Amino acid sequence: HRQIGIIGTGNYARALAKRFVLSGFNVMIGSRRPLQRQLSAIDECLCDIELTSVADCIKKTNLLILAIHAENYKDTLSPHIGELSGKIVIDVSNREVPARRQSNAEYLSTLVPDAHIVKAFNVISAYIMETDFAGGSRRVFIAGDNEEARGTVCRIARDMGFNPSDLGVLTSSRKIENFVLNLFPGWKVPLFLTFGIFNLWCLYIVYIYFVAKTAYRWDQIFVKVLNKPLCMTGITILATTFLPGNIAGILQLYNGTKHKRFPKWIDNWLKVRKQLGIISFVLIFSHVIFSILVMSPTYYRSWFQSTIIQIPSNHTSDLQFPMTSWMIWKGEAACLVGFLAFLILCFLALTSIPGVGETLNWREWQFVQSKLGYSALVLSVAHAMIMGIPGWIKKGPIKTLGSITFLSIQLPLLVIILRLVLCLPCISKHLKRIRRGWE
Amino acid sequence: HRQIGIIGTGNYARALAKRFVLSGFNVMIGSRRPLQRQLSAIDECLCDIELTSVADCIKKTNLLILAIHAENYKDTLSPHIGELSGKIVIDVSNREVPARRQSNAEYLSTLVPDAHIVKAFNVISAYIMETDFAGGSRRVFIAGDNEEARGTVCRIARDMGFNPSDLGVLTSSRKIENFVLNLFPGWKVPLFLTFGIFNLWCLYIVYIYFVAKTAYRWDQIFVKVLNKPLCMTGITILATTFLPGNIAGILQLYNGTKHKRFPKWIDNWLKVRKQLGIISFVLIFSHVIFSILVMSPTYYRSWFQSTIIQIPSNHTSDLQFPMTSWMIWKGEAACLVGFLAFLILCFLALTSIPGVGETLNWREWQFVQSKLGYSALVLSVAHAMIMGIPGWIKKGPIKTLGSITFLSIQLPLLVIILRLVLCLPCISKHLKRIRRGWE
Amino acid sequence: HRQIGIIGTGNYARALAKRFVLSGFNVMIGSRRPLQRQLSAIDECLCDIELTSVADCIKKTNLLILAIHAENYKDTLSPHIGELSGKIVIDVSNREVPARRQSNAEYLSTLVPDAHIVKAFNVISAYIMETDFAGGSRRVFIAGDNEEARGTVCRIARDMGFNPSDLGVLTSSRKIENFVLNLFPGWKVPLFLTFGIFNLWCLYIVYIYFVAKTAYRWDQIFVKVLNKPLCMTGITILATTFLPGNIAGILQLYNGTKHKRFPKWIDNWLKVRKQLGIISFVLIFSHVIFSILVMSPTYYRSWFQSTIIQIPSNHTSDLQFPMTSWMIWKGEAACLVGFLAFLILCFLALTSIPGVGETLNWREWQFVQSKLGYSALVLSVAHAMIMGIPGWIKKGPIKTLGSITFLSIQLPLLVIILRLVLCLPCISKHLKRIRRGWE
Ligand SMILES: Cc1cc2nc3c(=O)[nH]c(=O)nc-3n(C[C@H](O)[C@H](O)[C@H](O)COP(=O)(O)OP(=O)(O)OC[C@H]3O[C@@H](n4cnc5c(N)ncnc54)[C@H](O)[C@@H]3O)c2cc1C
Ligand SMILES: Cc1cc2nc3c(=O)[nH]c(=O)nc-3n(C[C@H](O)[C@H](O)[C@H](O)COP(=O)(O)OP(=O)(O)OC[C@H]3O[C@@H](n4cnc5c(N)ncnc54)[C@H](O)[C@@H]3O)c2cc1C
Ligand SMILES: Cc1cc2nc3c(=O)[nH]c(=O)nc-3n(C[C@H](O)[C@H](O)[C@H](O)COP(=O)(O)OP(=O)(O)OC[C@H]3O[C@@H](n4cnc5c(N)ncnc54)[C@H](O)[C@@H]3O)c2cc1C
Ligand SMILES: NC(=O)c1ccc[n+]([C@@H]2O[C@H](COP(=O)([O-])OP(=O)(O)OC[C@H]3O[C@@H](n4cnc5c(N)ncnc54)[C@H](OP(=O)(O)O)[C@@H]3O)[C@@H](O)[C@H]2O)c1
Ligand SMILES: NC(=O)c1ccc[n+]([C@@H]2O[C@H](COP(=O)([O-])OP(=O)(O)OC[C@H]3O[C@@H](n4cnc5c(N)ncnc54)[C@H](OP(=O)(O)O)[C@@H]3O)[C@@H](O)[C@H]2O)c1
Ligand SMILES: NC(=O)c1ccc[n+]([C@@H]2O[C@H](COP(=O)([O-])OP(=O)(O)OC[C@H]3O[C@@H](n4cnc5c(N)ncnc54)[C@H](OP(=O)(O)O)[C@@H]3O)[C@@H](O)[C@H]2O)c1
Ligand SMILES: CCCCCCCCCCCCCCCC(=O)OC[C@H](COP(=O)(O)O)OC(=O)CCCCCCCCCCCCCCC
Ligand SMILES: CCCCCCCCCCCCCCCC(=O)OC[C@H](COP(=O)(O)O)OC(=O)CCCCCCCCCCCCCCC
Ligand SMILES: CCCCCCCCCCCCCCCC(=O)OC[C@H](COP(=O)(O)O)OC(=O)CCCCCCCCCCCCCCC
Ligand code: HEM
Ligand code: HEM
Ligand code: HEM
């Protein structure tokens, strides 16, 4: 299989040819107009390559790469269908819009049903194909119905220095073609949601701190004030990460079976928990840094011993004021509990890194994500309550209802209570039976 | 191999069946009571599946999955042993207690010696099998004595969307069955040890700071005081990470050969160095954050210029006191050296992440873990000494012996000295010869 | 293939033998002096092994491992060339100096052209081979011209508990042999460059702050002063990360084709962008921690409200001074913008971790590395300008030219402007056409 034929003389065809030549393959290129294309003029690497007609190229090679656009497949191949039977044909094409019913590769396999169609290389751009040091992944996804053909393409990809990843039957080519079109597809909705919640909290905070009463100066908007919507959005998103799991449990209890599909919205919500979790981590990380930046008696007066310099109107001896002020229990406890919550969230984030998560079995994964995750949520609520409660007692119940600390922990508290309820022995036994299968 | 038989109609059998159907396989299920089990009532996905007797299922398929518990293997299979010869039988069972002598799969291979037994899929829970978006690893470990059978199962797993990982001969099934039962097995002892050492340092600190003399208020227990046992446990655990390597070297020198087994305890100690290292990193990370949180003239008076407001009893002109106070060399040097130690430890932690460590060759790994590791230890000791020495000079030798800074660096110093001794040219040459092989 | 022959009785031969025996293989060792070598005396694991002459070992086994040094290949093998034909011969040797023309394995294949030479195991040290818990990668690279032989060795490596990685044809053995000799090869030049730039900035800062005027005390050299060259080197290196991409674009525009090779220096510069980026990240991380450590009115007076205690010479009533001072807009804005830049750089660093980068397609990779990367650069410049501009207005243009804030943002600004120019519709269209291929 060291003899390879490429159809097309475009950008990608030439990048492929160059790479193949450098990896020690024999390459033949088939073009509609072989005489007009002077490849050797472009790149000295392409000198040894035989440039011939499409028909000739198809006849002479057993392994063909179609480096032309999918819309030209029919025109280009229809005269040569018989010739292609039993040969390996690699489809490298990409699409403008996601494949729904039929991928390019499946379309190709309907055109030449007797060839062994393999989808490969489309995830590698022409630039990365040519340039060794260009950054980015070198994984090549491979799909095809013929196992042996897939194996051959795997080996070729490996010999070219790529990292092949066999995805099985040709239907997977849909996934492969869509892969290239994605730009963080799962992240859009969670990011919008975050943005919305963040804005709501911002509005409320501007209202109570700048409009209803002037607690802060506009000067302090960038760090001191921004820190508040940041941590509140963080805790809210953290709660929304763990909420859908509970709703799912309640629905299963209500349905009495796990075999009824969840409503669409809850299904989607369950699917974006990873993204919500990571976004909440980023927000909380920001909150921690912002808090550390401004942590001083100046900003958090109530957390510190107060030192007031008091000079009596008449004093006969010299006065001396050592200027010290340290945190009282409230501040220290809030810091400790907040830090523990953050540390635990770091572990959750760490196991979200693909390579690390892979090394855990599902008991360990469940332990980190579910047990430790809820611990972090509980600690976060405790962190806010330590700060809030002394104030609530002073303010009385009516004012407390509007205080941001109080508001921000309502959703997290709800999540924790729901979880506790679902963990009650009687309910959890019932739920377990439902999830086990035979109702 | 697109025809698959599943024995059992339990939870896992149905999850498997559903997944196989969605991945385009033909599934046949064999049950003890095929007439009583109405699979189509549970899940519409299971409608197309042929439900038949166990005997029939075994006869009609060449690839069987046993989705029943291992204790029922004998009863279920004994009537059909002859029928199974030459077929691939996949064992998916899990255990309650770790396998010592014989895994379920090995037991199965003694029952049906002529079948090709393959261990697979047991690491995937029924929930993850059914649900695409559930978090957690999708790696499937595979073991079996017949290479071809293993290959077939690999391909099936890949076609189902899992990530197969071939572990070789059937004996590896022990490892695979135990994998599921683990909950961070290597971490328990190091965590207990850490907990013990942490408590000892806490007791000592409470004694000297609250009992022997009242240096701090109970108010400050959560951050300011907690920071001390934290950093001391951190440096102690860091030292215990590097200590066993030196003890091993000394033992090899003493034995004059590397072919004598180390005592059990030192062997075990060497095995948990990774965990000790990471725990010490987490503790030190906490120490750094705590230190940053409270870094101010209020807390670290001796690190800062002192500003005292002195008001004479009678002053005729206006007085003006600009309030500034910056760190003196001791504070700045301690911060710098501590930060460098922390930064280096970050590199060590980074290379502990599976994906990153894999890209290093062993010379690089040794460089990061051993050379950089010792540098971090040396810098940590320097960090503590910069803080301590001015105090020790003032206090005199007797009081110094009880000071926590002094105590906390004893073990690290010992480790460094041992290392230096083992690096002396004469000794290191001898040691190298011993490690080379021929005595 | 469970019968394996090893030639040599040295350190590595014995480590291999031990591992093979523990993994359930039959091992036979061939030595020049089988009678003098008493392997069983060294290690009880080696008791069952047949120790015989080299000739005998070669005759009796089909899979041979040469655990001798490459310079002895000729002497050892020349009498047995015929015997070896068709057998798999594994070359495990390492080199002292990098292979240029011919690797050891290629040399071996010229010696015994009829054998199937496979390069393997050389990346595993004897220590890791013997010891299960030793840290470090367990990846085994495999190369060889015969595909089946490569497959066999892969399976053997897997059965021994290693993680085989097939690199294709035997020419890859050069890469494999050089892999072991590397010590962060790509990092040396960037680290030197960093060191140089860091020193230049240090000199300039010492000059203007200690020589030209005494702005700081020597006391403050370790954190407060060091922070300045740190952040300046950071932003300079960040700019040099993105500069070569622009220069490459300009050269392509100038040449009118992408098929002319870049000059050597620009090629090399493009290749070390990853390293430059990560180094700048580390420097900026240090800058952030240092800044947080000293963030207080004491150090950054101009960022804070000033509080001066003013005591009139005669006061009839008691005086009271609440000591508070918070950041003004300049400080808060600089912190916010700096933090955002840092957060974005964290994402870039995160995707540089091998496992994470692999999960992104090149559109996503480009988005994170290029779009987000430039955003970080722009934010960094904004961060410095927020701090600098009020001062520049006060100082006037002449003094501004020498100010470090002004100097430090020149290169980053240049990079941003170049990029903007290359993005102008007219130019970018032309550039796109050039990069597309057919001129
Ligand atoms: C913290 C941090 C981490 C980093 N980690 C990495 C890393 O892991 N790997 C890495 O590579 N870099 C890394 N970098 C460096 C940097 O982010 C990348 O190199 C980045 O892609 C450069 O962006 P760019 O837009 O200048 O380059 P590119 O988009 O690559 O363009 C650079 C030049 O390449 C040429 N070019 C680009 N596309 C094409 C094309 N299709 N055809 C022909 N020529 C083309 C053009 O001449 C262009 O001007 C890191 C940087 C930082 C700060
Ligand atoms: C920093 C951070 C990072 C995160 N990273 C990730 C990530 O990488 N990947 C990820 O997926 N999530 C991630 N998350 C989100 C979150 O941690 C997980 O989704 C977590 O597992 C949810 O815990 P849970 O106990 O609610 O869910 P689960 O234990 O999954 O349970 C949720 C619901 O699923 C159903 N269910 C659970 N088990 C079964 C069963 N055996 N049979 C039938 N139904 C069942 C039940 O209805 C249950 O109520 C992250 C969160 C954070 C904060
Ligand atoms: C943050 C952090 C993370 C860490 N992560 C890890 C990790 O992921 N994995 C890990 O393993 N450790 C990890 N560690 C622990 C530690 O860094 C390593 O174990 C380190 O290699 C120990 O260095 P050493 O020089 O003492 O050990 P080594 O160089 O391994 O030597 C230790 C002893 O082993 C024996 N030995 C060494 N080489 C040979 C040889 N060629 N032949 C015979 N005997 C030999 C000798 O007896 C020697 O004294 C981590 C530590 C920290 C602080
Ligand atoms: N460029 C990339 O970065 C990249 C990356 C991954 C995948 N791909 C895929 O690779 C394929 C080729 O991409 P490309 O960028 O190389 O495209 P291109 O530059 O436009 O080249 C297309 C080639 O197809 C041939 N062709 C045959 N019939 C044709 C027709 N009727 N009309 C026009 N051309 C015809 C032409 O060669 P002759 O005139 O010599 O016959 C032409 O050179 C596409 O399917 C694309 O999705 C490209
Ligand atoms: N559930 C999981 O998450 C999971 C994960 C990994 C591995 N596994 C493994 O998969 C296997 C099946 O687990 P499961 O959870 O599906 O168990 P289950 O729900 O209890 O089902 C067991 C099935 O075995 C059949 N069976 C045959 N002989 C039996 C007997 N004498 N007594 C009882 N049942 C008998 C029954 O089917 P018929 O009555 O129709 O014959 C029954 O449905 C186990 O080995 C388990 O370790 C399960
Ligand atoms: N040690 C490692 O950590 C390591 C790691 C990776 C790769 N390797 C490679 O493994 C190979 C062996 O390394 P090693 O450390 O085991 O070397 P070693 O300890 O010096 O052993 C070399 C063996 O080669 C045999 N031999 C055959 N002809 C010889 C001759 N003319 N002169 C000397 N010895 C001859 C000897 O066995 P008899 O006297 O019994 O014939 C001797 O025991 C080398 O190619 C090395 O690069 C070693
Ligand atoms: C003691 C520990 C100390 C150190 C802590 C370790 C921290 C480790 C961090 C790990 C983070 C995990 C990331 C895993 C990524 C991953 O899965 O990697 C894979 C993913 C691919 O995800 P999909 O599989 O969903 O496509 O890649 C990414 O997601 C890339 C990152 C994009 C992030 C975009 C989110 C932006 C959020 C912005 C929020 C708004 C901020 C507003 C401020 C005002
Ligand atoms: C410039 C750099 C800036 C950023 C720094 C990067 C930091 C990166 C951090 C990497 C951390 C490495 C982790 C690698 C994990 C791994 O190997 O991943 C694999 C391991 C599996 O380990 P095994 O192979 O041992 O089974 O997974 C884990 O260990 C998961 C994490 C569990 C951690 C439990 C430890 C808890 C410790 C608690 C201490 C007590 C605290 C008390 C406080 C009061
Ligand atoms: C919200 C997010 C919060 C947390 C942020 C996450 C941070 C994650 C950090 C990731 C860092 C990426 C590293 C990737 C490594 C990699 O690619 O891993 C692979 C590389 C191999 O690189 P090659 O492929 O180039 O050989 O391994 C390494 O590079 C190991 C690290 C060596 C680093 C040496 C550099 C030292 C720099 C010293 C600078 C001088 C300082 C001076 C101070 C005075
Ligand atoms: C080291 C860790 C942490 C520190 C030092 C810290 C510090 C602070 C500070 C100083 C405040 C007061 C903000 C203000 O009023 O302006 C605060 C509030 C808050 N923090 Fe944290 N925090 C930490 C971790 C966390 C974590 C992990 C969460 C989890 C979500 C969290 C959630 C909150 C919430 C919701 C508030 C709002 C309470 C209120 O404003 O009344 N914090 N934190
Ligand atoms: C940015 C990095 C660091 C900073 C800012 C820092 C700061 C401090 C501070 C402020 C103290 C005094 C604590 C107290 O007396 O209450 C301290 C003590 C100590 N630190 Fe660090 N540290 C850093 C890194 C490290 C590292 C990496 C280690 C390694 C183990 C370490 C080990 C210690 C030890 C052992 C002490 C105890 C000394 C004593 O209390 O006398 N520190 N550090
Ligand atoms: C949380 C994030 C950050 C904080 C709190 C921060 C803080 C500071 C502070 C306090 C200074 C003044 C230093 C001095 O004059 O002694 C400074 C200067 C500087 N920072 Fe940052 N910074 C951050 C992020 C960044 C980032 C990401 C960059 C990117 C390169 C950066 C680049 C610079 C530069 C170039 C200066 C020099 C300006 C001058 O000295 O006039 N900073 N930063």
mmCIF file with all atom_site columns, C-alpha atoms in Angstrom, chain B residues 349-379:
data_model
loop_
_atom_site.group_PDB
_atom_site.id
_atom_site.type_symbol
_atom_site.label_atom_id
_atom_site.label_alt_id
_atom_site.label_comp_id
_atom_site.label_asym_id
_atom_site.label_entity_id
_atom_site.label_seq_id
_atom_site.pdbx_PDB_ins_code
_atom_site.Cartn_x
_atom_site.Cartn_y
_atom_site.Cartn_z
_atom_site.occupancy
_atom_site.B_iso_or_equiv
_atom_site.pdbx_formal_charge
_atom_site.auth_seq_id
_atom_site.auth_comp_id
_atom_site.auth_asym_id
_atom_site.auth_atom_id
_atom_site.pdbx_PDB_model_num
ATOM 1  C CA . ALA B 1 349 ? 2.214  18.599 40.092 1.00 0.00 ? 349 ALA B CA 1
ATOM 2  C CA . LEU B 1 350 ? 1.721  19.403 36.426 1.00 0.00 ? 350 LEU B CA 1
ATOM 3  C CA . THR B 1 351 ? 3.821  16.469 35.261 1.00 0.00 ? 351 THR B CA 1
ATOM 4  C CA . SER B 1 352 ? 1.784  14.216 37.565 1.00 0.00 ? 352 SER B CA 1
ATOM 5  C CA . ILE B 1 353 ? -1.228 14.764 35.349 1.00 0.00 ? 353 ILE B CA 1
ATOM 6  C CA . PRO B 1 354 ? -1.331 11.576 33.272 1.00 0.00 ? 354 PRO B CA 1
ATOM 7  C CA . GLY B 1 355 ? -1.418 13.239 29.836 1.00 0.00 ? 355 GLY B CA 1
ATOM 8  C CA . VAL B 1 356 ? 1.512  15.520 30.566 1.00 0.00 ? 356 VAL B CA 1
ATOM 9  C CA . GLY B 1 357 ? 3.760  12.940 32.227 1.00 0.00 ? 357 GLY B CA 1
ATOM 10 C CA . GLU B 1 358 ? 3.348  10.670 29.197 1.00 0.00 ? 358 GLU B CA 1
ATOM 11 C CA . THR B 1 359 ? 5.023  13.182 26.898 1.00 0.00 ? 359 THR B CA 1
ATOM 12 C CA . LEU B 1 360 ? 8.269  13.251 28.889 1.00 0.00 ? 360 LEU B CA 1
ATOM 13 C CA . ASN B 1 361 ? 11.069 10.749 28.495 1.00 0.00 ? 361 ASN B CA 1
ATOM 14 C CA . TRP B 1 362 ? 12.581 9.377  31.678 1.00 0.00 ? 362 TRP B CA 1
ATOM 15 C CA . ARG B 1 363 ? 15.502 11.739 31.661 1.00 0.00 ? 363 ARG B CA 1
ATOM 16 C CA . GLU B 1 364 ? 13.088 14.677 31.630 1.00 0.00 ? 364 GLU B CA 1
ATOM 17 C CA . TRP B 1 365 ? 10.815 13.009 34.173 1.00 0.00 ? 365 TRP B CA 1
ATOM 18 C CA . GLN B 1 366 ? 13.796 12.390 36.490 1.00 0.00 ? 366 GLN B CA 1
ATOM 19 C CA . PHE B 1 367 ? 14.898 15.978 35.993 1.00 0.00 ? 367 PHE B CA 1
ATOM 20 C CA . VAL B 1 368 ? 11.529 17.427 36.932 1.00 0.00 ? 368 VAL B CA 1
ATOM 21 C CA . GLN B 1 369 ? 10.683 15.039 39.760 1.00 0.00 ? 369 GLN B CA 1
ATOM 22 C CA . SER B 1 370 ? 14.097 14.544 41.312 1.00 0.00 ? 370 SER B CA 1
ATOM 23 C CA . LYS B 1 371 ? 16.251 17.605 40.525 1.00 0.00 ? 371 LYS B CA 1
ATOM 24 C CA . LEU B 1 372 ? 13.448 20.168 40.626 1.00 0.00 ? 372 LEU B CA 1
ATOM 25 C CA . GLY B 1 373 ? 11.843 18.339 43.555 1.00 0.00 ? 373 GLY B CA 1
ATOM 26 C CA . TYR B 1 374 ? 14.955 18.663 45.692 1.00 0.00 ? 374 TYR B CA 1
ATOM 27 C CA . SER B 1 375 ? 15.330 22.296 44.642 1.00 0.00 ? 375 SER B CA 1
ATOM 28 C CA . ALA B 1 376 ? 11.835 22.929 45.962 1.00 0.00 ? 376 ALA B CA 1
ATOM 29 C CA . LEU B 1 377 ? 12.708 21.240 49.236 1.00 0.00 ? 377 LEU B CA 1
ATOM 30 C CA . VAL B 1 378 ? 15.872 23.312 49.604 1.00 0.00 ? 378 VAL B CA 1
ATOM 31 C CA . LEU B 1 379 ? 14.001 26.520 48.812 1.00 0.00 ? 379 LEU B CA 1
#
